Structure formats: C-alpha cells, structure tokens
mmCIF file of C-alpha atoms in Angstrom:
data_model
loop_
_atom_site.group_PDB
_atom_site.id
_atom_site.type_symbol
_atom_site.label_atom_id
_atom_site.label_comp_id
_atom_site.label_asym_id
_atom_site.label_seq_id
_atom_site.Cartn_x
_atom_site.Cartn_y
_atom_site.Cartn_z
ATOM 1 C CA MET G 1189 0.000 0.000 0.000
ATOM 2 C CA SER G 1190 1.446 3.379 -0.984
ATOM 3 C CA GLY G 1191 1.940 6.098 1.612
ATOM 4 C CA THR G 1192 -1.004 8.096 0.340
ATOM 5 C CA ASN G 1193 -3.333 5.079 0.351
ATOM 6 C CA LYS G 1194 -2.327 4.235 3.936
ATOM 7 C CA GLU G 1195 -3.179 7.780 4.967
ATOM 8 C CA TYR G 1196 -6.581 7.562 3.275
ATOM 9 C CA TYR G 1197 -7.252 4.227 4.987
ATOM 10 C CA ILE G 1198 -6.296 5.532 8.413
ATOM 11 C CA SER G 1199 -8.505 8.588 7.894
ATOM 12 C CA LYS G 1200 -11.414 6.230 7.159
ATOM 13 C CA LEU G 1201 -10.725 4.209 10.313
ATOM 14 C CA ILE G 1202 -10.649 7.373 12.424
ATOM 15 C CA VAL G 1203 -13.939 8.634 11.029
ATOM 16 C CA LYS G 1204 -15.683 5.273 11.355
ATOM 17 C CA SER G 1205 -14.334 4.683 14.858
ATOM 18 C CA VAL G 1206 -16.057 7.834 16.068
ATOM 19 C CA LEU G 1207 -19.249 6.944 14.175
ATOM 20 C CA GLY G 1208 -19.132 3.413 15.613
ATOM 21 C CA THR G 1209 -19.408 1.822 12.157
ATOM 22 C CA LEU G 1210 -16.156 -0.150 11.948
ATOM 23 C CA SER G 1211 -16.494 -3.609 10.401
ATOM 24 C CA SER G 1212 -14.941 -6.588 12.195
ATOM 25 C CA GLU G 1213 -11.894 -6.518 9.916
ATOM 26 C CA GLU G 1214 -11.572 -2.747 10.205
ATOM 27 C CA ASN G 1215 -11.860 -2.994 13.992
ATOM 28 C CA ILE G 1216 -8.872 -5.369 14.059
ATOM 29 C CA ASP G 1217 -6.850 -2.989 11.872
ATOM 30 C CA PHE G 1218 -7.843 -0.046 14.049
ATOM 31 C CA ASP G 1219 -6.914 -1.865 17.290
ATOM 32 C CA ASN G 1220 -3.525 -2.839 15.867
ATOM 33 C CA TRP G 1221 -2.864 0.723 14.763
ATOM 34 C CA TYR G 1222 -4.165 2.226 18.041
ATOM 35 C CA SER G 1223 -1.969 -0.096 20.142
ATOM 36 C CA VAL G 1224 1.076 1.990 19.168
ATOM 37 C CA SER G 1225 1.542 4.867 21.647
ATOM 38 C CA GLU G 1226 2.462 7.362 18.935
ATOM 39 C CA ASN G 1227 -0.723 6.489 17.078
ATOM 40 C CA ARG G 1228 -2.854 6.870 20.206
ATOM 41 C CA GLU G 1229 -1.430 10.350 20.781
ATOM 42 C CA PHE G 1230 -2.190 11.273 17.182
ATOM 43 C CA TYR G 1231 -5.731 9.863 17.421
ATOM 44 C CA HIS G 1232 -6.634 11.876 20.507
ATOM 45 C CA LYS G 1233 -5.145 14.994 18.981
ATOM 46 C CA ILE G 1234 -7.328 14.809 15.893
ATOM 47 C CA ILE G 1235 -10.428 13.879 17.902
ATOM 48 C CA LYS G 1236 -9.905 16.968 20.017
ATOM 49 C CA GLU G 1237 -9.108 19.247 17.078
ATOM 50 C CA GLU G 1238 -11.986 21.519 15.979
ATOM 51 C CA ASN G 1239 -14.551 19.565 18.050
ATOM 52 C CA PHE G 1240 -14.172 16.592 15.730
ATOM 53 C CA GLU G 1241 -16.594 14.404 17.673
ATOM 54 C CA HIS G 1242 -19.212 17.150 17.778
ATOM 55 C CA LYS G 1243 -19.084 17.381 14.011
ATOM 56 C CA ILE G 1244 -19.624 13.645 13.729
ATOM 57 C CA LEU G 1245 -22.683 13.869 15.976
ATOM 58 C CA LEU G 1246 -23.957 16.778 13.929
ATOM 59 C CA TYR G 1247 -23.550 14.693 10.797
ATOM 60 C CA LYS G 1248 -25.532 11.852 12.357
ATOM 61 C CA SER G 1249 -28.320 14.182 13.455
ATOM 62 C CA LEU G 1250 -28.584 15.572 9.925
ATOM 63 C CA ASN G 1251 -28.723 12.020 8.527
ATOM 64 C CA LYS G 1252 -26.275 12.718 5.710
ATOM 65 C CA ASN G 1253 -25.767 9.046 4.953
ATOM 66 C CA ALA G 1254 -25.354 9.577 1.223
ATOM 67 C CA ALA G 1255 -22.672 12.224 1.741
ATOM 68 C CA TYR G 1256 -20.800 10.038 4.212
ATOM 69 C CA SER G 1257 -20.989 7.045 1.895
ATOM 70 C CA ARG G 1258 -19.513 9.085 -0.951
ATOM 71 C CA ILE G 1259 -16.571 10.152 1.213
ATOM 72 C CA ILE G 1260 -15.898 6.629 2.452
ATOM 73 C CA LYS G 1261 -16.113 5.315 -1.109
ATOM 74 C CA ARG G 1262 -13.570 7.916 -2.285
ATOM 75 C CA ILE G 1263 -11.246 6.879 0.503
ATOM 76 C CA GLU G 1264 -11.737 3.192 -0.301
ATOM 77 C CA ASP G 1265 -11.068 3.826 -3.974
ATOM 78 C CA LYS G 1266 -7.602 5.018 -2.968
ATOM 79 C CA GLN G 1267 -6.867 1.727 -1.217
ATOM 80 C CA GLN G 1268 -5.119 -1.238 -2.789
ATOM 81 C CA SER G 1269 -4.688 -3.398 0.279
ATOM 82 C CA THR G 1270 -5.388 -3.278 4.014
ATOM 83 C CA LYS G 1271 -2.986 -6.022 5.017
ATOM 84 C CA GLN G 1272 0.285 -4.111 5.167
ATOM 85 C CA LYS G 1273 1.763 -2.358 8.154
ATOM 86 C CA LEU G 1274 -0.126 0.875 8.796
ATOM 87 C CA SER G 1275 2.720 3.347 9.078
ATOM 88 C CA ILE G 1276 1.663 6.797 7.869
ATOM 89 C CA ASN G 1277 2.603 10.392 7.297
ATOM 90 C CA TYR G 1278 0.738 12.003 10.202
ATOM 91 C CA LYS G 1279 0.448 15.435 8.683
ATOM 92 C CA ASN G 1280 -1.246 14.057 5.573
ATOM 93 C CA ALA G 1281 -3.503 11.632 7.436
ATOM 94 C CA PHE G 1282 -4.585 14.476 9.699
ATOM 95 C CA LYS G 1283 -5.454 16.447 6.573
ATOM 96 C CA TYR G 1284 -7.430 13.622 4.958
ATOM 97 C CA ALA G 1285 -9.433 12.807 8.072
ATOM 98 C CA ALA G 1286 -10.199 16.468 8.655
ATOM 99 C CA ALA G 1287 -11.243 16.887 5.037
ATOM 100 C CA ALA G 1288 -13.602 13.935 5.367
ATOM 101 C CA ILE G 1289 -15.241 15.546 8.379
ATOM 102 C CA LEU G 1290 -15.602 18.787 6.475
ATOM 103 C CA LEU G 1291 -17.420 17.076 3.636
ATOM 104 C CA ILE G 1292 -19.847 15.084 5.784
ATOM 105 C CA SER G 1293 -20.694 17.962 8.099
ATOM 106 C CA ILE G 1294 -20.586 21.695 7.734
ATOM 107 C CA GLY G 1295 -17.054 22.238 8.995
ATOM 108 C CA TYR G 1296 -13.895 23.894 7.844
ATOM 109 C CA TYR G 1297 -10.326 22.776 7.561
ATOM 110 C CA SER G 1298 -7.010 24.140 6.471
ATOM 111 C CA ALA G 1299 -3.987 21.894 6.146
ATOM 112 C CA SER G 1300 -1.758 24.769 7.149
ATOM 113 C CA TYR G 1301 -3.924 25.457 10.194
ATOM 114 C CA PHE G 1302 -4.020 21.870 11.350
ATOM 115 C CA SER G 1303 -0.267 21.583 11.231
ATOM 116 C CA SER G 1304 0.271 24.943 12.881
ATOM 117 C CA GLU G 1305 1.537 25.341 16.416
ATOM 118 C CA SER G 1306 0.971 29.103 16.552
ATOM 119 C CA SER G 1307 -1.069 30.721 19.298
ATOM 120 C CA PRO G 1308 -4.597 32.109 18.781
ATOM 121 C CA ALA G 1309 -4.885 35.297 16.774
ATOM 122 C CA GLU G 1310 -5.170 38.657 18.440
ATOM 123 C CA ILE G 1311 -8.210 40.329 16.887
ATOM 124 C CA ASN G 1312 -9.218 43.920 17.443
ATOM 125 C CA ASP G 1313 -12.961 43.362 17.979
ATOM 126 C CA SER G 1314 -13.751 47.067 17.743
ATOM 127 C CA VAL G 1315 -13.088 47.022 13.981
ATOM 128 C CA VAL G 1316 -14.281 43.526 13.112
ATOM 129 C CA LEU G 1317 -17.526 43.711 11.178
ATOM 130 C CA ASP G 1318 -19.429 40.577 10.314
ATOM 131 C CA LEU G 1319 -19.194 40.055 6.568
ATOM 132 C CA LYS G 1320 -22.025 37.832 5.457
ATOM 133 C CA PRO G 1321 -21.650 35.259 2.677
ATOM 134 C CA GLY G 1322 -23.133 35.781 -0.755
ATOM 135 C CA TYR G 1323 -26.147 34.085 -2.302
ATOM 136 C CA GLU G 1324 -27.894 33.480 -5.645
ATOM 137 C CA LYS G 1325 -28.490 36.822 -7.323
ATOM 138 C CA ALA G 1326 -27.981 38.306 -10.778
ATOM 139 C CA THR G 1327 -29.155 40.956 -13.222
ATOM 140 C CA LEU G 1328 -30.295 40.225 -16.770
ATOM 141 C CA VAL G 1329 -29.540 43.008 -19.271
ATOM 142 C CA LEU G 1330 -31.523 42.815 -22.493
ATOM 143 C CA GLU G 1331 -30.162 43.956 -25.843
ATOM 144 C CA ASP G 1332 -32.077 47.262 -25.610
ATOM 145 C CA GLY G 1333 -30.483 48.019 -22.222
ATOM 146 C CA THR G 1334 -33.453 47.019 -20.070
ATOM 147 C CA GLU G 1335 -32.305 45.595 -16.724
ATOM 148 C CA VAL G 1336 -34.176 42.813 -14.931
ATOM 149 C CA ASN G 1337 -33.314 41.972 -11.320
ATOM 150 C CA LEU G 1338 -33.530 38.163 -11.092
ATOM 151 C CA GLU G 1339 -33.337 37.959 -7.300
ATOM 152 C CA LYS G 1340 -36.672 36.613 -6.006
ATOM 153 C CA ASN G 1341 -38.254 37.540 -9.324
ATOM 154 C CA GLU G 1342 -39.783 34.481 -10.971
ATOM 155 C CA PHE G 1343 -41.293 34.858 -14.424
ATOM 156 C CA VAL G 1344 -42.025 33.159 -17.724
ATOM 157 C CA THR G 1345 -41.956 35.222 -20.903
ATOM 158 C CA GLU G 1346 -40.960 35.168 -24.563
ATOM 159 C CA GLN G 1347 -38.085 37.094 -26.057
ATOM 160 C CA ALA G 1348 -37.216 37.106 -29.743
ATOM 161 C CA SER G 1349 -36.956 33.443 -30.741
ATOM 162 C CA ALA G 1350 -36.996 31.855 -27.267
ATOM 163 C CA GLU G 1351 -39.113 31.227 -24.198
ATOM 164 C CA VAL G 1352 -37.429 32.591 -21.062
ATOM 165 C CA LYS G 1353 -38.117 31.324 -17.549
ATOM 166 C CA ASN G 1354 -36.531 32.428 -14.264
ATOM 167 C CA GLN G 1355 -37.380 30.005 -11.472
ATOM 168 C CA ASN G 1356 -35.535 28.489 -8.506
ATOM 169 C CA ASN G 1357 -32.475 30.702 -9.040
ATOM 170 C CA SER G 1358 -32.032 29.481 -12.604
ATOM 171 C CA LEU G 1359 -32.532 31.342 -15.881
ATOM 172 C CA VAL G 1360 -33.701 28.933 -18.601
ATOM 173 C CA TYR G 1361 -34.038 29.551 -22.352
ATOM 174 C CA LYS G 1362 -35.992 27.244 -24.650
ATOM 175 C CA GLU G 1363 -35.736 27.712 -28.370
ATOM 176 C CA ASN G 1364 -39.006 28.142 -30.220
ATOM 177 C CA LYS G 1365 -39.288 25.495 -32.923
ATOM 178 C CA LYS G 1366 -41.220 27.645 -35.390
ATOM 179 C CA GLY G 1367 -39.206 27.354 -38.562
ATOM 180 C CA LYS G 1368 -35.609 28.427 -39.106
ATOM 181 C CA ILE G 1369 -33.959 30.958 -36.840
ATOM 182 C CA SER G 1370 -33.444 34.363 -38.369
ATOM 183 C CA SER G 1371 -30.579 36.516 -37.129
ATOM 184 C CA LYS G 1372 -33.049 39.390 -37.049
ATOM 185 C CA LYS G 1373 -35.053 37.546 -34.405
ATOM 186 C CA VAL G 1374 -32.051 36.747 -32.198
ATOM 187 C CA SER G 1375 -31.255 39.100 -29.334
ATOM 188 C CA LEU G 1376 -27.999 39.343 -27.392
ATOM 189 C CA ASN G 1377 -28.514 39.287 -23.642
ATOM 190 C CA THR G 1378 -25.980 39.621 -20.824
ATOM 191 C CA LEU G 1379 -26.250 37.963 -17.426
ATOM 192 C CA PHE G 1380 -24.348 39.897 -14.742
ATOM 193 C CA VAL G 1381 -23.541 38.246 -11.397
ATOM 194 C CA PRO G 1382 -22.357 40.826 -8.826
ATOM 195 C CA ILE G 1383 -19.818 40.520 -6.053
ATOM 196 C CA GLY G 1384 -21.330 38.213 -3.457
ATOM 197 C CA GLY G 1385 -23.511 36.441 -6.009
ATOM 198 C CA MET G 1386 -23.771 33.240 -8.013
ATOM 199 C CA TYR G 1387 -26.261 32.105 -10.671
ATOM 200 C CA ASN G 1388 -26.838 29.476 -13.315
ATOM 201 C CA ILE G 1389 -28.332 29.635 -16.774
ATOM 202 C CA VAL G 1390 -29.523 27.090 -19.322
ATOM 203 C CA LEU G 1391 -28.956 28.354 -22.850
ATOM 204 C CA SER G 1392 -31.365 27.683 -25.705
ATOM 205 C CA ASP G 1393 -29.343 24.677 -26.954
ATOM 206 C CA GLY G 1394 -29.458 23.008 -23.511
ATOM 207 C CA THR G 1395 -25.943 24.049 -22.455
ATOM 208 C CA LYS G 1396 -25.731 24.721 -18.700
ATOM 209 C CA VAL G 1397 -23.528 27.485 -17.297
ATOM 210 C CA TRP G 1398 -22.799 28.371 -13.661
ATOM 211 C CA LEU G 1399 -21.445 31.883 -13.106
ATOM 212 C CA ASN G 1400 -19.310 32.768 -10.098
ATOM 213 C CA SER G 1401 -19.194 36.099 -8.266
ATOM 214 C CA SER G 1402 -18.257 39.217 -10.232
ATOM 215 C CA SER G 1403 -18.794 37.489 -13.596
ATOM 216 C CA SER G 1404 -20.854 38.016 -16.729
ATOM 217 C CA LEU G 1405 -21.943 36.007 -19.755
ATOM 218 C CA LYS G 1406 -23.058 37.513 -23.062
ATOM 219 C CA TYR G 1407 -25.103 35.135 -25.232
ATOM 220 C CA PRO G 1408 -27.803 35.036 -27.939
ATOM 221 C CA THR G 1409 -31.393 34.111 -27.097
ATOM 222 C CA SER G 1410 -31.077 31.400 -29.782
ATOM 223 C CA PHE G 1411 -28.082 30.057 -31.650
ATOM 224 C CA GLU G 1412 -27.881 30.346 -35.413
ATOM 225 C CA GLU G 1413 -27.522 27.240 -37.530
ATOM 226 C CA SER G 1414 -23.756 27.459 -38.028
ATOM 227 C CA LYS G 1415 -22.307 28.513 -34.682
ATOM 228 C CA ARG G 1416 -22.681 28.828 -30.899
ATOM 229 C CA ILE G 1417 -20.673 31.709 -29.431
ATOM 230 C CA VAL G 1418 -20.783 33.248 -25.930
ATOM 231 C CA GLU G 1419 -18.518 35.785 -24.179
ATOM 232 C CA LEU G 1420 -17.319 35.276 -20.605
ATOM 233 C CA SER G 1421 -15.812 37.689 -18.121
ATOM 234 C CA GLY G 1422 -14.928 36.273 -14.708
ATOM 235 C CA GLU G 1423 -15.457 32.598 -13.905
ATOM 236 C CA GLY G 1424 -17.915 30.049 -15.244
ATOM 237 C CA TYR G 1425 -18.444 26.302 -15.317
ATOM 238 C CA PHE G 1426 -19.852 24.932 -18.578
ATOM 239 C CA GLU G 1427 -21.694 21.712 -19.389
ATOM 240 C CA VAL G 1428 -21.952 22.034 -23.167
ATOM 241 C CA LYS G 1429 -24.732 20.212 -25.002
ATOM 242 C CA LYS G 1430 -23.139 18.084 -27.704
ATOM 243 C CA ASP G 1431 -23.815 19.113 -31.310
ATOM 244 C CA VAL G 1432 -21.425 17.692 -33.911
ATOM 245 C CA ASN G 1433 -22.633 20.273 -36.442
ATOM 246 C CA LYS G 1434 -22.092 23.329 -34.235
ATOM 247 C CA SER G 1435 -18.966 23.958 -32.228
ATOM 248 C CA PHE G 1436 -19.400 25.926 -29.016
ATOM 249 C CA VAL G 1437 -16.966 28.828 -28.495
ATOM 250 C CA VAL G 1438 -16.330 30.658 -25.224
ATOM 251 C CA LYS G 1439 -14.647 33.978 -25.911
ATOM 252 C CA THR G 1440 -12.587 35.733 -23.211
ATOM 253 C CA LYS G 1441 -10.166 38.666 -23.166
ATOM 254 C CA THR G 1442 -7.188 36.274 -22.967
ATOM 255 C CA ARG G 1443 -8.001 33.096 -24.907
ATOM 256 C CA ASP G 1444 -11.014 31.562 -26.653
ATOM 257 C CA ILE G 1445 -12.119 27.963 -26.090
ATOM 258 C CA SER G 1446 -13.746 25.750 -28.722
ATOM 259 C CA VAL G 1447 -15.686 22.549 -27.899
ATOM 260 C CA LEU G 1448 -18.368 20.241 -29.288
ATOM 261 C CA GLY G 1449 -19.760 18.836 -26.042
ATOM 262 C CA THR G 1450 -17.972 18.689 -22.709
ATOM 263 C CA SER G 1451 -17.710 19.982 -19.111
ATOM 264 C CA PHE G 1452 -15.055 22.482 -18.076
ATOM 265 C CA ASN G 1453 -14.281 25.458 -15.831
ATOM 266 C CA VAL G 1454 -12.942 28.792 -17.061
ATOM 267 C CA SER G 1455 -11.427 31.491 -14.849
ATOM 268 C CA ALA G 1456 -10.932 34.718 -16.791
ATOM 269 C CA TYR G 1457 -11.163 37.596 -14.318
ATOM 270 C CA GLN G 1458 -9.731 40.808 -15.725
ATOM 271 C CA ASP G 1459 -8.095 41.717 -12.398
ATOM 272 C CA ASP G 1460 -6.305 38.339 -12.143
ATOM 273 C CA ASP G 1461 -2.839 37.973 -13.671
ATOM 274 C CA PHE G 1462 -3.741 34.594 -15.196
ATOM 275 C CA PHE G 1463 -6.330 32.755 -17.284
ATOM 276 C CA ALA G 1464 -7.160 29.117 -16.520
ATOM 277 C CA ALA G 1465 -9.230 26.451 -18.279
ATOM 278 C CA THR G 1466 -9.782 23.140 -16.486
ATOM 279 C CA LEU G 1467 -11.342 20.154 -18.260
ATOM 280 C CA ALA G 1468 -13.592 17.668 -16.444
ATOM 281 C CA GLU G 1469 -15.041 15.698 -19.370
ATOM 282 C CA GLY G 1470 -14.664 15.551 -23.143
ATOM 283 C CA LYS G 1471 -12.098 17.611 -25.010
ATOM 284 C CA ILE G 1472 -11.505 21.323 -25.498
ATOM 285 C CA LYS G 1473 -9.246 23.439 -27.667
ATOM 286 C CA LEU G 1474 -7.670 26.724 -26.609
ATOM 287 C CA LEU G 1475 -7.563 28.834 -29.710
ATOM 288 C CA GLY G 1476 -4.246 30.520 -30.405
ATOM 289 C CA ALA G 1477 -3.679 34.146 -29.470
ATOM 290 C CA GLU G 1478 -1.721 36.004 -32.164
ATOM 291 C CA SER G 1479 1.371 33.830 -32.740
ATOM 292 C CA GLN G 1480 0.504 31.281 -30.039
ATOM 293 C CA GLU G 1481 -0.297 27.711 -31.020
ATOM 294 C CA GLU G 1482 -3.621 26.028 -30.298
ATOM 295 C CA VAL G 1483 -3.667 23.844 -27.181
ATOM 296 C CA TYR G 1484 -5.797 20.717 -26.732
ATOM 297 C CA LEU G 1485 -6.820 19.515 -23.282
ATOM 298 C CA SER G 1486 -7.876 16.060 -22.120
ATOM 299 C CA PRO G 1487 -9.922 15.325 -18.949
ATOM 300 C CA GLY G 1488 -7.971 16.138 -15.802
ATOM 301 C CA GLU G 1489 -5.782 18.760 -17.496
ATOM 302 C CA GLN G 1490 -5.597 22.479 -16.843
ATOM 303 C CA ALA G 1491 -4.121 25.159 -19.069
ATOM 304 C CA VAL G 1492 -2.895 28.302 -17.322
ATOM 305 C CA VAL G 1493 -1.940 31.405 -19.273
ATOM 306 C CA SER G 1494 0.041 34.070 -17.467
ATOM 307 C CA LYS G 1495 -0.839 37.533 -18.686
ATOM 308 C CA GLN G 1496 2.747 38.570 -17.920
ATOM 309 C CA GLU G 1497 4.355 35.890 -20.101
ATOM 310 C CA LEU G 1498 3.008 36.716 -23.556
ATOM 311 C CA GLY G 1499 0.138 34.223 -23.413
ATOM 312 C CA VAL G 1500 2.109 30.946 -23.328
ATOM 313 C CA ALA G 1501 -0.146 28.159 -21.986
ATOM 314 C CA GLN G 1502 1.226 25.833 -19.295
ATOM 315 C CA VAL G 1503 -0.635 22.496 -19.123
ATOM 316 C CA ASN G 1504 -0.722 20.488 -15.872
ATOM 317 C CA ARG G 1505 -2.557 17.476 -14.473
ATOM 318 C CA VAL G 1506 -5.084 18.485 -11.781
ATOM 319 C CA ASN G 1507 -8.205 17.303 -9.985
ATOM 320 C CA PRO G 1508 -10.993 19.063 -11.957
ATOM 321 C CA GLU G 1509 -13.449 18.869 -9.050
ATOM 322 C CA ALA G 1510 -11.208 21.142 -7.017
ATOM 323 C CA TYR G 1511 -11.583 23.939 -9.551
ATOM 324 C CA SER G 1512 -15.370 23.765 -9.747
ATOM 325 C CA ALA G 1513 -15.954 23.322 -5.999
ATOM 326 C CA TRP G 1514 -17.242 26.910 -5.850
ATOM 327 C CA ARG G 1515 -20.509 25.940 -7.557
ATOM 328 C CA GLU G 1516 -21.077 23.303 -4.836
ATOM 329 C CA GLY G 1517 -20.710 25.926 -2.095
ATOM 330 C CA THR G 1518 -17.070 25.289 -1.214
ATOM 331 C CA PHE G 1519 -13.797 27.180 -1.422
ATOM 332 C CA PHE G 1520 -10.856 24.931 -2.291
ATOM 333 C CA PHE G 1521 -7.241 26.066 -2.413
ATOM 334 C CA LYS G 1522 -4.154 23.986 -3.033
ATOM 335 C CA ASN G 1523 -0.786 25.587 -2.396
ATOM 336 C CA LYS G 1524 -2.202 29.033 -3.216
ATOM 337 C CA SER G 1525 -0.820 32.318 -1.944
ATOM 338 C CA LEU G 1526 -2.751 34.250 0.687
ATOM 339 C CA GLY G 1527 -3.040 37.105 -1.781
ATOM 340 C CA ASP G 1528 -4.755 34.914 -4.405
ATOM 341 C CA ILE G 1529 -6.995 33.282 -1.795
ATOM 342 C CA LEU G 1530 -8.270 36.532 -0.319
ATOM 343 C CA LYS G 1531 -8.861 38.038 -3.753
ATOM 344 C CA LYS G 1532 -11.137 35.112 -4.654
ATOM 345 C CA VAL G 1533 -12.815 35.014 -1.253
ATOM 346 C CA GLY G 1534 -13.300 38.777 -1.362
ATOM 347 C CA ARG G 1535 -15.478 38.461 -4.453
ATOM 348 C CA TRP G 1536 -17.900 36.378 -2.423
ATOM 349 C CA TYR G 1537 -17.899 38.442 0.780
ATOM 350 C CA ASN G 1538 -17.498 41.828 -0.911
ATOM 351 C CA PHE G 1539 -14.165 43.023 0.429
ATOM 352 C CA LYS G 1540 -10.797 44.189 -0.860
ATOM 353 C CA VAL G 1541 -7.564 43.218 0.855
ATOM 354 C CA ASP G 1542 -4.504 45.212 1.839
ATOM 355 C CA PHE G 1543 -1.255 43.697 3.180
ATOM 356 C CA SER G 1544 0.925 45.720 5.520
ATOM 357 C CA ASN G 1545 3.854 43.699 4.165
ATOM 358 C CA GLN G 1546 3.754 42.108 0.699
ATOM 359 C CA GLU G 1547 5.668 39.099 2.018
ATOM 360 C CA LEU G 1548 2.484 38.159 3.893
ATOM 361 C CA SER G 1549 0.595 37.892 0.600
ATOM 362 C CA GLN G 1550 2.949 35.077 -0.516
ATOM 363 C CA ILE G 1551 2.197 32.701 2.390
ATOM 364 C CA LYS G 1552 0.972 29.415 0.896
ATOM 365 C CA PHE G 1553 -2.162 27.573 2.014
ATOM 366 C CA THR G 1554 -4.005 24.377 1.191
ATOM 367 C CA GLY G 1555 -7.513 23.979 2.487
ATOM 368 C CA LEU G 1556 -11.280 23.786 2.179
ATOM 369 C CA ALA G 1557 -13.936 26.114 3.566
ATOM 370 C CA SER G 1558 -17.704 26.339 3.342
ATOM 371 C CA LYS G 1559 -19.007 29.419 1.509
ATOM 372 C CA ASP G 1560 -21.995 29.531 3.876
ATOM 373 C CA PHE G 1561 -20.037 30.759 6.887
ATOM 374 C CA PRO G 1562 -19.294 34.402 7.786
ATOM 375 C CA ALA G 1563 -15.942 35.673 6.551
ATOM 376 C CA LYS G 1564 -14.707 36.093 10.114
ATOM 377 C CA ARG G 1565 -14.491 32.338 10.586
ATOM 378 C CA LEU G 1566 -12.208 31.919 7.587
ATOM 379 C CA LEU G 1567 -10.110 34.953 8.528
ATOM 380 C CA ASP G 1568 -9.708 33.645 12.083
ATOM 381 C CA ARG G 1569 -8.302 30.364 10.768
ATOM 382 C CA ILE G 1570 -5.906 32.149 8.447
ATOM 383 C CA SER G 1571 -4.700 34.485 11.184
ATOM 384 C CA LYS G 1572 -4.020 31.569 13.527
ATOM 385 C CA SER G 1573 -2.080 29.492 11.024
ATOM 386 C CA ALA G 1574 -0.115 32.329 9.417
ATOM 387 C CA ASN G 1575 0.763 34.190 12.631
ATOM 388 C CA VAL G 1576 -0.977 37.337 11.400
ATOM 389 C CA THR G 1577 -3.834 39.488 12.595
ATOM 390 C CA TYR G 1578 -6.425 41.404 10.616
ATOM 391 C CA GLU G 1579 -8.791 44.336 10.710
ATOM 392 C CA ILE G 1580 -12.048 44.792 8.801
ATOM 393 C CA ILE G 1581 -12.920 48.363 7.900
ATOM 394 C CA LYS G 1582 -16.177 49.428 6.287
ATOM 395 C CA ASN G 1583 -15.948 51.892 3.398
ATOM 396 C CA THR G 1584 -17.953 54.825 4.730
ATOM 397 C CA ASN G 1585 -18.104 56.427 1.285
ATOM 398 C CA THR G 1586 -19.980 53.619 -0.497
ATOM 399 C CA ASN G 1587 -21.423 51.864 2.581
ATOM 400 C CA GLU G 1588 -21.074 48.645 0.606
ATOM 401 C CA GLU G 1589 -17.465 47.575 0.257
ATOM 402 C CA TYR G 1590 -15.156 46.423 3.055
ATOM 403 C CA LEU G 1591 -11.383 46.510 3.376
ATOM 404 C CA VAL G 1592 -9.541 43.671 5.118
ATOM 405 C CA LYS G 1593 -6.094 44.728 6.355
ATOM 406 C CA ILE G 1594 -3.646 41.874 6.975
ATOM 407 C CA LEU G 1595 -0.993 42.732 9.564
ATOM 408 C CA LYS G 1596 2.028 40.914 10.958
ATOM 409 C CA LYS G 1597 1.330 39.819 14.512
ATOM 410 C CA GLU G 1598 3.568 41.530 17.001
ATOM 411 C CA PRO G 1599 5.700 39.182 19.146
#
C-alpha cells in the first residue's frame, strides 16, 4: 500500500471509529494501529481538534448518509490493500481525516492550520464587522439596455426566438421550434452576477452554465444554424450540449475555447494575472492568441496562461473537481498564496484586501472552507495558522465595500 493510500485508509478508520461503524476486519486494523503509543497520541489529537466528535454527531443528526458514503467510497477507492503495516505520514492523514469531516458535516479545515503550532490570533474586535456570505443573485440586461433583477423575481416570458423562464435561481431559455432561426429575431442578452452572487443559466441549446461572483456572460437568445458563441468575463463552469454540427466557443479577453460537447471550468477575471481552463469531461481546444499555437486539453488537465508571459499556456494534471468546488458551495485552495486566496474570497464576501507587508501575501495555504459561513471564521483560521492578525474596515463612502487589512502579529 502506498503512503497516500495508507493515509486515506487511516482517515477512514478514524472517522468510522467515532461513528461506531467499523467492520470486524476494520476494527482489528484499528486496534492494531491504536496499540502503538504514537498512534494513540495522534488519534486523541485529531479527535480533540476543531470539536471533531461534535461534528460527527452533527452529521448523524442531519442524517447525511449519502454524503458520508460518498466520502468513504472515495477513501476506499484510494486503497489497494489493508494487510500491510499501517505506518503513515501524520500530517497528511490528519489532513485527509479532517477533510472527510468537512465534507460530511458543515465544517472547515485548512492543512496549514491543522499543522500549525501558533497561538490564537489577536483580533481587534472594535473594527471587526461581520461580513455575510453571498447568495444566488444576478441581473439580466436585455439587448435594448433594459435591466431585470432576477433575485426573487420568478417569471415566464418570450423574447425574440426563445421562451425565457426564471425560477428556482435558474434562468432557462428554450428555443421556439417555429421554422428556421433568423438573425433578425435573435437578441444578445448579458447575465451579470455581482460581487457576493452566483447564478446558473440554461442556454437555448441546452448548455448549462454556472457563473461565479463578479462574472458576466453575453449570449444570444437562440443560436444560429452554423455557430454557438458566448462571451465570458470572470469565472464560469460549462456543461456544453453536444452538437457535432455546431462547435461551441467561449470567448474571453485572454483566450477563446472551442468545444463540441464537454464539461469544463474557465477562470478569466480581468483583475487576475492569469487565465485558466480546467477540463472535467470531453475535449476542449484553446484557440491561439496572435502567434501562439492552439492547445488541446484532455480530462484532468488544466491550461494556465500568465498575462505577464506573452500568453504561453502551461498544461498540468489536476483534480478538476477542485476547480469547480465553488458551484457546490465550497472554497478549495491547493498551495495558493494568501493574496490569491483573499482576492477570490473577497469576491464572495465583498471586500478588498490590503497587506501591511507584501511578504504576507505570498504565504501558501491548502484547504477547504464552506461558503456559507461568515468571513470572520475563515479569517480567524488564516490568522491563527499564518501568525498574522487582521482588521475589517467598512468603506464609509460607499457603505457597501469592506477593506480587510492583513498585519504581521507583534511578538
């Protein structure tokens, strides 16, 4: 059994030991592992950490059996054998077990935090304001400039060549099948999702798009016979309806993406210094920019284009689910700088960030966090693990935006 698989297996034993669902064979493995004093110390540490047992009880009270089963199955899928000596990397096993608890309850974990020995953060409560998480909201802008607030505004109507329905936080277009589509009947609409928002749309061809905070999608009410083209600013996850006769093109300021039918995530924020396309299923093509060559991606690959390096695409193997976790209500970061993390988080909680020392912005983190919690909870974890403190200041001019100041903790 590889080191990683041992760590996954131990994390499963820890979770199931607290739930009281160990099988006979697993109970033997757990007893053998627990009989080692070092392992016992580790076990009690993780049980104590972040009220681990309380989270398990919460999970049981919420009856999230399906969620738990999915986590256990993922852990089991990583196993190859349970018969070898269970020696593990404690830091990683701690991370896996904590991540499992996060996913089956409503918790939070940060690998950096769990491995940190720093003391609790010193927070100036007089300037800490409770930033609330975002929710499903968006504005639809019609071709003639008319704005429609979609928040709590359900309707069914017809526009140009399509039926339009806004229900259950989803904007759905259905193409009218009355003869051929005329370009004169097609309107270009734009869906704007503000800071602190998220929304999804079903285009007239059946393609589904989820838009993240501070993003927009420009699209036709119906697609013409020869092409399907949309324009994205910000971040979106696409499940493209397959049509071998019509390619689907996502245009951005950095690169365009061409597909026939597939699922992928695109991050193309104008204030980020990179563009990223991550493929979950199918195949996509990054169209060349000026002299750049076209790049093809297979499932599990990500192309990143640095805006500072003349548009050269770097392709890496990744876990696609990690880059679309935002649409499932989760922040996920792997070895990301604090500056990048807080920029992304700030789009959800509506704040800007300022570092007293730019070295602080380069601290690396790996972790998961629920998007449903107040920002203070996430900031408290960061401050504890990074040995920093923070202040939250409300912008008195706009009464809407907040500034989070990250400061080095004084010794």
